[in-house]
mmCIF file of C-alpha atoms in Angstrom:
data_model
loop_
_atom_site.group_PDB
_atom_site.id
_atom_site.type_symbol
_atom_site.label_atom_id
_atom_site.label_comp_id
_atom_site.label_asym_id
_atom_site.label_seq_id
_atom_site.Cartn_x
_atom_site.Cartn_y
_atom_site.Cartn_z
ATOM 1 C CA MET X 1 164.737 62.900 161.629
ATOM 2 C CA THR X 2 163.993 63.953 158.069
ATOM 3 C CA ASP X 3 167.131 63.465 156.018
ATOM 4 C CA LEU X 4 168.281 63.559 152.418
ATOM 5 C CA PHE X 5 167.181 60.005 151.818
ATOM 6 C CA LYS X 6 163.639 60.133 153.143
ATOM 7 C CA PRO X 7 161.132 60.001 150.262
ATOM 8 C CA TYR X 8 159.168 63.131 149.464
ATOM 9 C CA GLU X 9 155.679 63.365 148.001
ATOM 10 C CA LEU X 10 153.832 66.362 146.580
ATOM 11 C CA LYS X 11 150.593 65.624 144.758
ATOM 12 C CA ALA X 12 151.450 62.789 142.335
ATOM 13 C CA LEU X 13 155.198 63.517 142.370
ATOM 14 C CA VAL X 14 156.843 60.873 144.571
ATOM 15 C CA LEU X 15 160.610 61.197 144.976
ATOM 16 C CA LYS X 16 162.849 58.529 146.443
ATOM 17 C CA ASN X 17 165.056 61.140 148.118
ATOM 18 C CA ARG X 18 165.405 64.911 148.617
ATOM 19 C CA ILE X 19 168.258 65.441 146.139
ATOM 20 C CA VAL X 20 167.638 67.564 143.050
ATOM 21 C CA MET X 21 169.807 68.138 140.020
ATOM 22 C CA PRO X 22 168.917 71.728 139.079
ATOM 23 C CA PRO X 23 168.735 72.960 135.480
ATOM 24 C CA MET X 24 172.153 73.826 134.084
ATOM 25 C CA CYS X 25 172.510 74.759 130.414
ATOM 26 C CA GLN X 26 174.845 72.506 128.459
ATOM 27 C CA TYR X 27 175.174 74.712 125.336
ATOM 28 C CA ALA X 28 175.580 71.451 123.435
ATOM 29 C CA VAL X 29 172.916 71.357 120.707
ATOM 30 C CA HIS X 30 175.294 71.376 117.757
ATOM 31 C CA LYS X 31 172.567 71.363 115.086
ATOM 32 C CA GLN X 32 171.059 74.460 116.716
ATOM 33 C CA ASP X 33 167.547 73.020 116.309
ATOM 34 C CA GLY X 34 166.761 72.839 120.012
ATOM 35 C CA ILE X 35 166.602 69.038 119.968
ATOM 36 C CA PRO X 36 168.568 67.279 122.731
ATOM 37 C CA ASP X 37 170.975 64.627 121.473
ATOM 38 C CA ASP X 38 173.157 61.812 122.820
ATOM 39 C CA TRP X 39 175.096 64.205 125.064
ATOM 40 C CA HIS X 40 171.922 65.235 126.852
ATOM 41 C CA PHE X 41 170.691 61.645 127.125
ATOM 42 C CA VAL X 42 173.912 60.494 128.774
ATOM 43 C CA HIS X 43 174.138 63.631 130.929
ATOM 44 C CA TYR X 44 170.710 63.251 132.497
ATOM 45 C CA VAL X 45 170.394 59.470 132.631
ATOM 46 C CA SER X 46 173.823 59.122 134.280
ATOM 47 C CA ARG X 47 172.619 61.279 137.172
ATOM 48 C CA ALA X 48 169.614 58.987 137.567
ATOM 49 C CA VAL X 49 171.991 56.017 137.653
ATOM 50 C CA GLY X 50 173.970 57.971 140.260
ATOM 51 C CA GLY X 51 171.054 58.076 142.678
ATOM 52 C CA THR X 52 169.582 61.544 142.158
ATOM 53 C CA GLY X 53 165.910 61.634 143.112
ATOM 54 C CA PHE X 54 164.729 64.506 140.940
ATOM 55 C CA ILE X 55 166.329 65.858 137.768
ATOM 56 C CA ILE X 56 165.336 69.160 136.165
ATOM 57 C CA VAL X 57 166.375 69.528 132.532
ATOM 58 C CA GLU X 58 168.108 72.771 131.585
ATOM 59 C CA MET X 59 166.198 75.900 130.578
ATOM 60 C CA SER X 60 164.602 75.052 127.242
ATOM 61 C CA GLY X 61 163.333 77.843 125.050
ATOM 62 C CA VAL X 62 159.597 78.138 124.455
ATOM 63 C CA HIS X 63 160.531 80.184 121.373
ATOM 64 C CA PRO X 64 163.621 79.929 119.120
ATOM 65 C CA ASP X 65 164.669 83.456 120.115
ATOM 66 C CA GLY X 66 164.096 82.610 123.776
ATOM 67 C CA ARG X 67 167.273 80.543 124.035
ATOM 68 C CA ILE X 68 170.341 82.054 125.697
ATOM 69 C CA THR X 69 172.311 80.807 122.687
ATOM 70 C CA ASN X 70 171.360 78.879 119.563
ATOM 71 C CA HIS X 71 173.143 75.862 121.065
ATOM 72 C CA ASP X 72 170.525 75.506 123.815
ATOM 73 C CA THR X 73 167.632 73.089 123.992
ATOM 74 C CA GLY X 74 164.131 74.141 123.020
ATOM 75 C CA ILE X 75 160.565 72.969 123.345
ATOM 76 C CA TRP X 76 158.788 75.189 120.815
ATOM 77 C CA SER X 77 158.000 72.436 118.290
ATOM 78 C CA ASP X 78 156.329 69.035 118.353
ATOM 79 C CA ASP X 79 159.360 67.802 116.404
ATOM 80 C CA GLN X 80 161.342 68.062 119.649
ATOM 81 C CA ILE X 81 159.086 65.777 121.701
ATOM 82 C CA ALA X 82 160.553 62.395 120.683
ATOM 83 C CA ALA X 83 164.098 63.241 121.813
ATOM 84 C CA TYR X 84 162.821 64.294 125.228
ATOM 85 C CA ARG X 85 160.761 61.108 125.495
ATOM 86 C CA LYS X 86 163.961 59.095 125.100
ATOM 87 C CA ILE X 87 165.481 61.012 128.031
ATOM 88 C CA THR X 88 162.445 60.736 130.312
ATOM 89 C CA ASP X 89 162.157 56.995 129.647
ATOM 90 C CA GLY X 90 165.846 56.557 130.451
ATOM 91 C CA VAL X 91 165.647 58.531 133.688
ATOM 92 C CA HIS X 92 162.514 56.694 134.821
ATOM 93 C CA ALA X 93 164.214 53.336 134.189
ATOM 94 C CA TYR X 94 166.643 54.134 137.019
ATOM 95 C CA GLY X 95 164.097 55.261 139.581
ATOM 96 C CA ALA X 96 164.377 59.038 139.265
ATOM 97 C CA LYS X 97 161.741 61.621 138.390
ATOM 98 C CA ILE X 98 162.313 64.370 135.855
ATOM 99 C CA ALA X 99 161.022 67.844 135.021
ATOM 100 C CA ILE X 100 161.946 70.381 132.356
ATOM 101 C CA GLN X 101 162.496 74.087 132.906
ATOM 102 C CA LEU X 102 160.501 76.251 130.503
ATOM 103 C CA GLY X 103 162.147 79.575 129.839
ATOM 104 C CA HIS X 104 162.751 82.591 127.673
ATOM 105 C CA ALA X 105 165.969 84.584 127.986
ATOM 106 C CA GLY X 106 164.426 87.908 126.978
ATOM 107 C CA ARG X 107 167.099 90.583 126.710
ATOM 108 C CA LYS X 108 169.760 87.986 127.639
ATOM 109 C CA ALA X 109 169.205 85.980 124.424
ATOM 110 C CA LEU X 110 172.653 86.378 122.913
ATOM 111 C CA ASP X 111 171.887 85.134 119.399
ATOM 112 C CA ALA X 112 168.450 86.694 118.906
ATOM 113 C CA GLU X 113 168.200 89.456 116.291
ATOM 114 C CA PRO X 114 166.946 91.418 118.102
ATOM 115 C CA PRO X 115 166.267 90.080 121.598
ATOM 116 C CA VAL X 116 162.968 91.069 123.174
ATOM 117 C CA ALA X 117 162.134 92.374 126.643
ATOM 118 C CA PRO X 118 159.452 94.237 128.576
ATOM 119 C CA SER X 119 161.303 97.485 127.882
ATOM 120 C CA ALA X 120 164.124 98.520 125.557
ATOM 121 C CA ILE X 121 166.796 98.346 128.280
ATOM 122 C CA PRO X 122 169.966 96.357 127.470
ATOM 123 C CA PHE X 123 171.579 94.034 130.010
ATOM 124 C CA ASP X 124 174.869 95.953 129.932
ATOM 125 C CA GLU X 125 176.857 98.306 127.711
ATOM 126 C CA LYS X 126 178.009 95.408 125.526
ATOM 127 C CA SER X 127 174.538 93.955 124.984
ATOM 128 C CA LYS X 128 172.113 94.475 122.134
ATOM 129 C CA ILE X 129 169.254 96.876 122.765
ATOM 130 C CA PRO X 130 166.165 94.677 123.060
ATOM 131 C CA GLN X 131 162.890 95.322 121.322
ATOM 132 C CA ALA X 132 160.045 96.122 123.726
ATOM 133 C CA LEU X 133 157.303 93.547 123.338
ATOM 134 C CA SER X 134 153.884 94.621 122.098
ATOM 135 C CA LYS X 135 150.823 93.396 123.961
ATOM 136 C CA GLU X 136 150.081 91.062 121.054
ATOM 137 C CA GLU X 137 153.572 89.587 121.272
ATOM 138 C CA ILE X 138 153.193 89.150 125.025
ATOM 139 C CA ALA X 139 149.997 87.167 124.456
ATOM 140 C CA GLU X 140 151.829 84.984 121.924
ATOM 141 C CA LEU X 141 154.582 84.249 124.442
ATOM 142 C CA VAL X 142 152.078 83.295 127.142
ATOM 143 C CA LEU X 143 150.691 80.794 124.634
ATOM 144 C CA ALA X 144 154.237 79.610 123.856
ATOM 145 C CA TYR X 145 154.775 78.714 127.532
ATOM 146 C CA ARG X 146 151.447 76.896 127.536
ATOM 147 C CA GLU X 147 152.377 74.904 124.435
ATOM 148 C CA GLY X 148 155.799 74.118 125.860
ATOM 149 C CA ALA X 149 154.140 72.638 128.928
ATOM 150 C CA ARG X 150 151.788 70.590 126.749
ATOM 151 C CA ARG X 151 154.765 69.151 124.880
ATOM 152 C CA ALA X 152 156.513 68.388 128.171
ATOM 153 C CA VAL X 153 153.547 66.323 129.326
ATOM 154 C CA GLU X 154 153.494 64.467 125.998
ATOM 155 C CA ALA X 155 157.237 63.830 126.330
ATOM 156 C CA GLY X 156 156.754 62.027 129.639
ATOM 157 C CA PHE X 157 158.045 64.619 132.079
ATOM 158 C CA ASP X 158 156.735 64.289 135.618
ATOM 159 C CA THR X 159 156.157 68.018 135.778
ATOM 160 C CA VAL X 160 157.613 71.341 134.636
ATOM 161 C CA GLU X 161 159.432 74.269 136.179
ATOM 162 C CA ILE X 162 158.865 77.836 134.977
ATOM 163 C CA HIS X 163 162.022 79.953 134.972
ATOM 164 C CA GLY X 164 161.242 83.239 136.684
ATOM 165 C CA ALA X 165 164.761 83.966 137.934
ATOM 166 C CA HIS X 166 168.282 84.992 136.937
ATOM 167 C CA GLY X 167 167.382 88.039 134.889
ATOM 168 C CA TYR X 168 165.455 86.164 132.200
ATOM 169 C CA LEU X 169 162.125 87.244 130.710
ATOM 170 C CA ILE X 170 159.676 86.658 133.576
ATOM 171 C CA HIS X 171 162.186 88.158 136.004
ATOM 172 C CA GLN X 172 162.581 91.111 133.633
ATOM 173 C CA PHE X 173 158.835 91.709 133.813
ATOM 174 C CA HIS X 174 158.564 91.590 137.600
ATOM 175 C CA SER X 175 161.670 93.687 138.300
ATOM 176 C CA PRO X 176 161.281 97.482 138.515
ATOM 177 C CA LEU X 177 164.809 97.750 137.084
ATOM 178 C CA THR X 178 163.851 96.258 133.736
ATOM 179 C CA ASN X 179 160.131 96.941 133.382
ATOM 180 C CA VAL X 180 159.245 100.603 132.825
ATOM 181 C CA ARG X 181 156.236 100.000 130.599
ATOM 182 C CA GLU X 182 153.284 102.395 130.662
ATOM 183 C CA ASP X 183 150.575 99.782 130.054
ATOM 184 C CA GLU X 184 149.000 97.202 132.365
ATOM 185 C CA TYR X 185 152.200 95.143 132.329
ATOM 186 C CA GLY X 186 154.061 98.123 133.744
ATOM 187 C CA ALA X 187 151.344 98.989 136.254
ATOM 188 C CA ASP X 188 151.268 95.387 137.522
ATOM 189 C CA LEU X 189 154.739 93.885 137.353
ATOM 190 C CA ALA X 190 153.585 90.388 138.313
ATOM 191 C CA LEU X 191 150.942 90.229 135.587
ATOM 192 C CA PHE X 192 153.004 88.529 132.865
ATOM 193 C CA GLY X 193 154.387 85.864 135.195
ATOM 194 C CA GLU X 194 150.937 85.302 136.635
ATOM 195 C CA GLN X 195 149.484 84.796 133.153
ATOM 196 C CA VAL X 196 152.260 82.340 132.276
ATOM 197 C CA VAL X 197 151.611 80.322 135.440
ATOM 198 C CA GLN X 198 147.878 80.213 134.749
ATOM 199 C CA ALA X 199 148.431 79.179 131.122
ATOM 200 C CA VAL X 200 150.849 76.388 132.064
ATOM 201 C CA ARG X 201 148.564 75.185 134.847
ATOM 202 C CA GLU X 202 145.741 74.806 132.299
ATOM 203 C CA VAL X 203 147.559 72.026 130.415
ATOM 204 C CA LEU X 204 149.148 70.195 133.339
ATOM 205 C CA PRO X 205 147.209 67.335 134.897
ATOM 206 C CA ALA X 206 145.767 68.436 138.243
ATOM 207 C CA GLU X 207 147.960 65.938 140.099
ATOM 208 C CA MET X 208 151.194 67.437 138.711
ATOM 209 C CA PRO X 209 152.828 69.969 141.039
ATOM 210 C CA LEU X 210 154.017 73.096 139.233
ATOM 211 C CA LEU X 211 157.484 74.416 140.079
ATOM 212 C CA MET X 212 158.823 77.925 139.623
ATOM 213 C CA ARG X 213 162.362 79.214 139.992
ATOM 214 C CA VAL X 214 162.680 82.719 141.385
ATOM 215 C CA SER X 215 165.415 85.146 142.313
ATOM 216 C CA ALA X 216 164.503 86.176 145.839
ATOM 217 C CA ARG X 217 166.909 89.110 145.876
ATOM 218 C CA GLU X 218 168.677 91.344 143.378
ATOM 219 C CA TYR X 219 172.188 92.591 143.981
ATOM 220 C CA VAL X 220 172.577 95.731 141.895
ATOM 221 C CA GLU X 221 171.817 99.224 143.131
ATOM 222 C CA GLY X 222 168.064 99.719 143.355
ATOM 223 C CA GLY X 223 167.375 95.991 143.115
ATOM 224 C CA TYR X 224 164.499 94.411 144.998
ATOM 225 C CA ASP X 225 164.821 92.521 148.274
ATOM 226 C CA GLU X 226 163.266 89.325 149.596
ATOM 227 C CA ALA X 227 160.187 91.129 150.966
ATOM 228 C CA TYR X 228 159.366 92.324 147.438
ATOM 229 C CA ALA X 229 160.026 88.824 146.087
ATOM 230 C CA LEU X 230 157.673 87.353 148.670
ATOM 231 C CA ASP X 231 154.813 89.506 147.390
ATOM 232 C CA ILE X 232 155.560 88.478 143.803
ATOM 233 C CA CYS X 233 155.723 84.809 144.788
ATOM 234 C CA ARG X 234 152.405 85.119 146.590
ATOM 235 C CA ARG X 235 150.831 86.114 143.272
ATOM 236 C CA TYR X 236 152.457 83.164 141.544
ATOM 237 C CA LYS X 237 151.354 80.788 144.294
ATOM 238 C CA ASP X 238 147.765 81.975 143.991
ATOM 239 C CA ALA X 239 147.993 81.481 140.209
ATOM 240 C CA GLY X 240 149.004 77.826 140.609
ATOM 241 C CA VAL X 241 152.639 77.360 141.682
ATOM 242 C CA ASP X 242 153.066 74.507 144.186
ATOM 243 C CA ILE X 243 156.788 74.696 144.975
ATOM 244 C CA PHE X 244 159.393 77.443 144.625
ATOM 245 C CA HIS X 245 163.001 76.827 143.620
ATOM 246 C CA VAL X 246 164.681 79.748 145.355
ATOM 247 C CA SER X 247 167.791 81.380 143.933
ATOM 248 C CA SER X 248 168.934 85.003 143.641
ATOM 249 C CA GLY X 249 170.558 87.549 141.351
ATOM 250 C CA GLY X 250 170.999 87.416 137.602
ATOM 251 C CA GLU X 251 169.947 90.990 136.885
ATOM 252 C CA GLY X 252 173.579 92.107 137.008
ATOM 253 C CA PRO X 253 177.100 90.750 137.473
ATOM 254 C CA VAL X 254 177.461 88.218 140.283
ATOM 255 C CA GLY X 255 178.592 89.999 143.426
ATOM 256 C CA SER X 256 177.629 93.446 142.152
ATOM 257 C CA ASN X 257 176.829 96.096 144.749
ATOM 258 C CA GLY X 258 178.151 94.046 147.632
ATOM 259 C CA GLY X 259 176.279 90.902 146.690
ATOM 260 C CA PRO X 260 177.102 87.488 148.161
ATOM 261 C CA ASN X 261 180.510 85.937 147.917
ATOM 262 C CA ALA X 262 178.742 82.727 146.883
ATOM 263 C CA GLY X 263 179.938 80.830 149.928
ATOM 264 C CA PRO X 264 178.464 77.520 151.070
ATOM 265 C CA ALA X 265 174.676 77.599 151.538
ATOM 266 C CA TYR X 266 174.571 81.322 150.759
ATOM 267 C CA GLN X 267 170.997 81.216 149.433
ATOM 268 C CA VAL X 268 169.413 78.865 151.957
ATOM 269 C CA ASP X 269 168.108 81.682 154.155
ATOM 270 C CA LEU X 270 166.228 83.063 151.141
ATOM 271 C CA ALA X 271 164.560 79.702 150.541
ATOM 272 C CA GLU X 272 163.598 79.465 154.188
ATOM 273 C CA TYR X 273 162.168 83.002 154.048
ATOM 274 C CA ILE X 274 159.896 82.163 151.101
ATOM 275 C CA ARG X 275 158.941 78.846 152.716
ATOM 276 C CA SER X 276 157.886 80.389 156.007
ATOM 277 C CA GLY X 277 156.288 83.460 154.444
ATOM 278 C CA LEU X 278 154.020 81.533 152.072
ATOM 279 C CA GLN X 279 153.797 78.154 153.794
ATOM 280 C CA VAL X 280 154.916 76.412 150.629
ATOM 281 C CA PRO X 281 157.550 73.748 149.993
ATOM 282 C CA VAL X 282 160.825 75.016 148.543
ATOM 283 C CA ILE X 283 163.994 73.793 146.884
ATOM 284 C CA ALA X 284 167.146 75.350 148.336
ATOM 285 C CA VAL X 285 170.215 75.825 146.152
ATOM 286 C CA GLY X 286 173.632 77.460 146.357
ATOM 287 C CA ARG X 287 176.968 75.764 147.015
ATOM 288 C CA LEU X 288 175.516 72.798 148.897
ATOM 289 C CA GLU X 289 178.123 70.327 147.689
ATOM 290 C CA ASN X 290 179.138 69.395 151.264
ATOM 291 C CA TYR X 291 177.147 66.306 152.181
ATOM 292 C CA ALA X 292 176.606 67.253 155.820
ATOM 293 C CA GLU X 293 175.577 70.784 154.902
ATOM 294 C CA ALA X 294 173.004 69.550 152.399
ATOM 295 C CA GLN X 295 171.723 67.123 154.999
ATOM 296 C CA SER X 296 171.356 69.874 157.607
ATOM 297 C CA VAL X 297 169.186 72.012 155.313
ATOM 298 C CA VAL X 298 166.612 69.225 155.157
ATOM 299 C CA ALA X 299 167.047 68.047 158.765
ATOM 300 C CA GLU X 300 166.545 71.571 160.110
ATOM 301 C CA GLU X 301 163.463 71.980 157.896
ATOM 302 C CA LYS X 302 164.799 74.983 156.020
ATOM 303 C CA ALA X 303 163.728 73.390 152.732
ATOM 304 C CA GLU X 304 162.017 70.229 151.565
ATOM 305 C CA LEU X 305 164.547 69.566 148.801
ATOM 306 C CA VAL X 306 168.135 70.572 148.060
ATOM 307 C CA ALA X 307 169.570 71.226 144.604
ATOM 308 C CA ILE X 308 173.145 70.183 143.892
ATOM 309 C CA GLY X 309 174.417 71.924 140.766
ATOM 310 C CA ARG X 310 178.099 72.354 140.045
ATOM 311 C CA ALA X 311 179.068 69.488 142.339
ATOM 312 C CA MET X 312 176.877 67.168 140.300
ATOM 313 C CA LEU X 313 178.564 68.297 137.093
ATOM 314 C CA SER X 314 181.822 66.919 138.461
ATOM 315 C CA ASP X 315 180.301 63.893 140.179
ATOM 316 C CA PRO X 316 177.337 62.130 138.544
ATOM 317 C CA TYR X 317 177.204 59.838 141.604
ATOM 318 C CA TRP X 318 176.987 62.656 144.157
ATOM 319 C CA ALA X 319 173.783 61.237 145.644
ATOM 320 C CA LEU X 320 175.261 57.758 146.191
ATOM 321 C CA HIS X 321 178.449 59.241 147.601
ATOM 322 C CA ALA X 322 176.413 61.423 149.971
ATOM 323 C CA GLU X 323 174.467 58.416 151.176
ATOM 324 C CA GLU X 324 177.708 56.530 151.697
ATOM 325 C CA ALA X 325 179.302 59.406 153.642
ATOM 326 C CA LEU X 326 176.247 59.994 155.822
ATOM 327 C CA GLY X 327 175.877 56.477 157.118
ATOM 328 C CA GLY X 328 176.392 53.901 154.412
ATOM 329 C CA VAL X 329 174.777 53.299 151.081
ATOM 330 C CA ASP X 330 171.846 50.922 150.846
ATOM 331 C CA LYS X 331 172.815 48.099 148.490
ATOM 332 C CA ALA X 332 169.417 48.399 146.832
ATOM 333 C CA ASN X 333 170.356 51.888 145.646
ATOM 334 C CA VAL X 334 173.517 50.762 143.865
ATOM 335 C CA PRO X 335 173.029 49.608 140.261
ATOM 336 C CA LYS X 336 173.842 45.899 140.054
ATOM 337 C CA PRO X 337 176.714 46.352 137.555
ATOM 338 C CA TYR X 338 178.398 48.666 140.108
ATOM 339 C CA GLU X 339 178.005 46.477 143.175
ATOM 340 C CA ARG X 340 181.663 45.440 142.963
ATOM 341 C CA GLY X 341 182.659 49.047 143.543
ATOM 342 C CA VAL X 342 184.030 50.103 146.904
ATOM 343 C CA TRP X 343 180.869 51.045 148.786
ATOM 344 C CA HIS X 344 180.576 51.410 152.551
ATOM 345 C CA ARG X 345 177.184 49.788 153.045
ATOM 346 C CA LYS X 346 174.669 50.090 155.859
#
């Protein structure tokens, strides 16, 4: 039986288990220069010590105005590479692999003056009205994603994830709710995301699998469904995406228009739908903190990998504790300084 602790391999990415720490913004860059500091080093490396197989660093802006807030990480400058290299080296030292999520918040960039978007449609009545991007500015942002990926490779990341979910810029382009342009980017809503994927793929080594996070369903009135998302993802797959990290929502308030109550495993069916529809590997996410539930997602072949978010914020050793609960932790997986801890071993 395939379980959480069976290794997984995709191209040159070889993971020791199926457990993923998904990107979760820390809002902790106090100098506001986008450079991760000691907090980020400890945050990510501690999860590697705790047994996580694959860590994805929080959404990092490919442009200064692409951050959700000015306290977020960025990857728009070569000056930021060295700090990331320290993190990747630390994570690799404890047997985990690591990616970084490249993103741009678009109209959801709270500190941008003004934020930018496909169309001048604010997120809500309290939000700033974004500036609609010109075609020249769109081309510059495609290049910014490409350069962010180049820096990620130089910083030692095992691969990158493109953020195309949660109401951020790529999602804003491929959603009919937020893209009402009258040019080619309005006629073909997947065009911008497709161009970003192609640009990023150009600078990644061929053996690196490219990840993309997508919202497979919107929850506000008039929002798209998973069948629409499948067509969009097919375009992204053809452009070079190897694995989809399947989430939902973000275009409006959580739970709007009868959306999910965010119960356990509430997004797994969406991941399975994309997986079966495109015959691609997927990462499932969404309240999978229960060890047995996370195990069942992999065992029942609903997803190749499972992402453990909020539960891993409260427990850096979630992976080791899951292994212990599901049959006993292998001594080889416990860091030697922690061997005196109370571990139920196989």
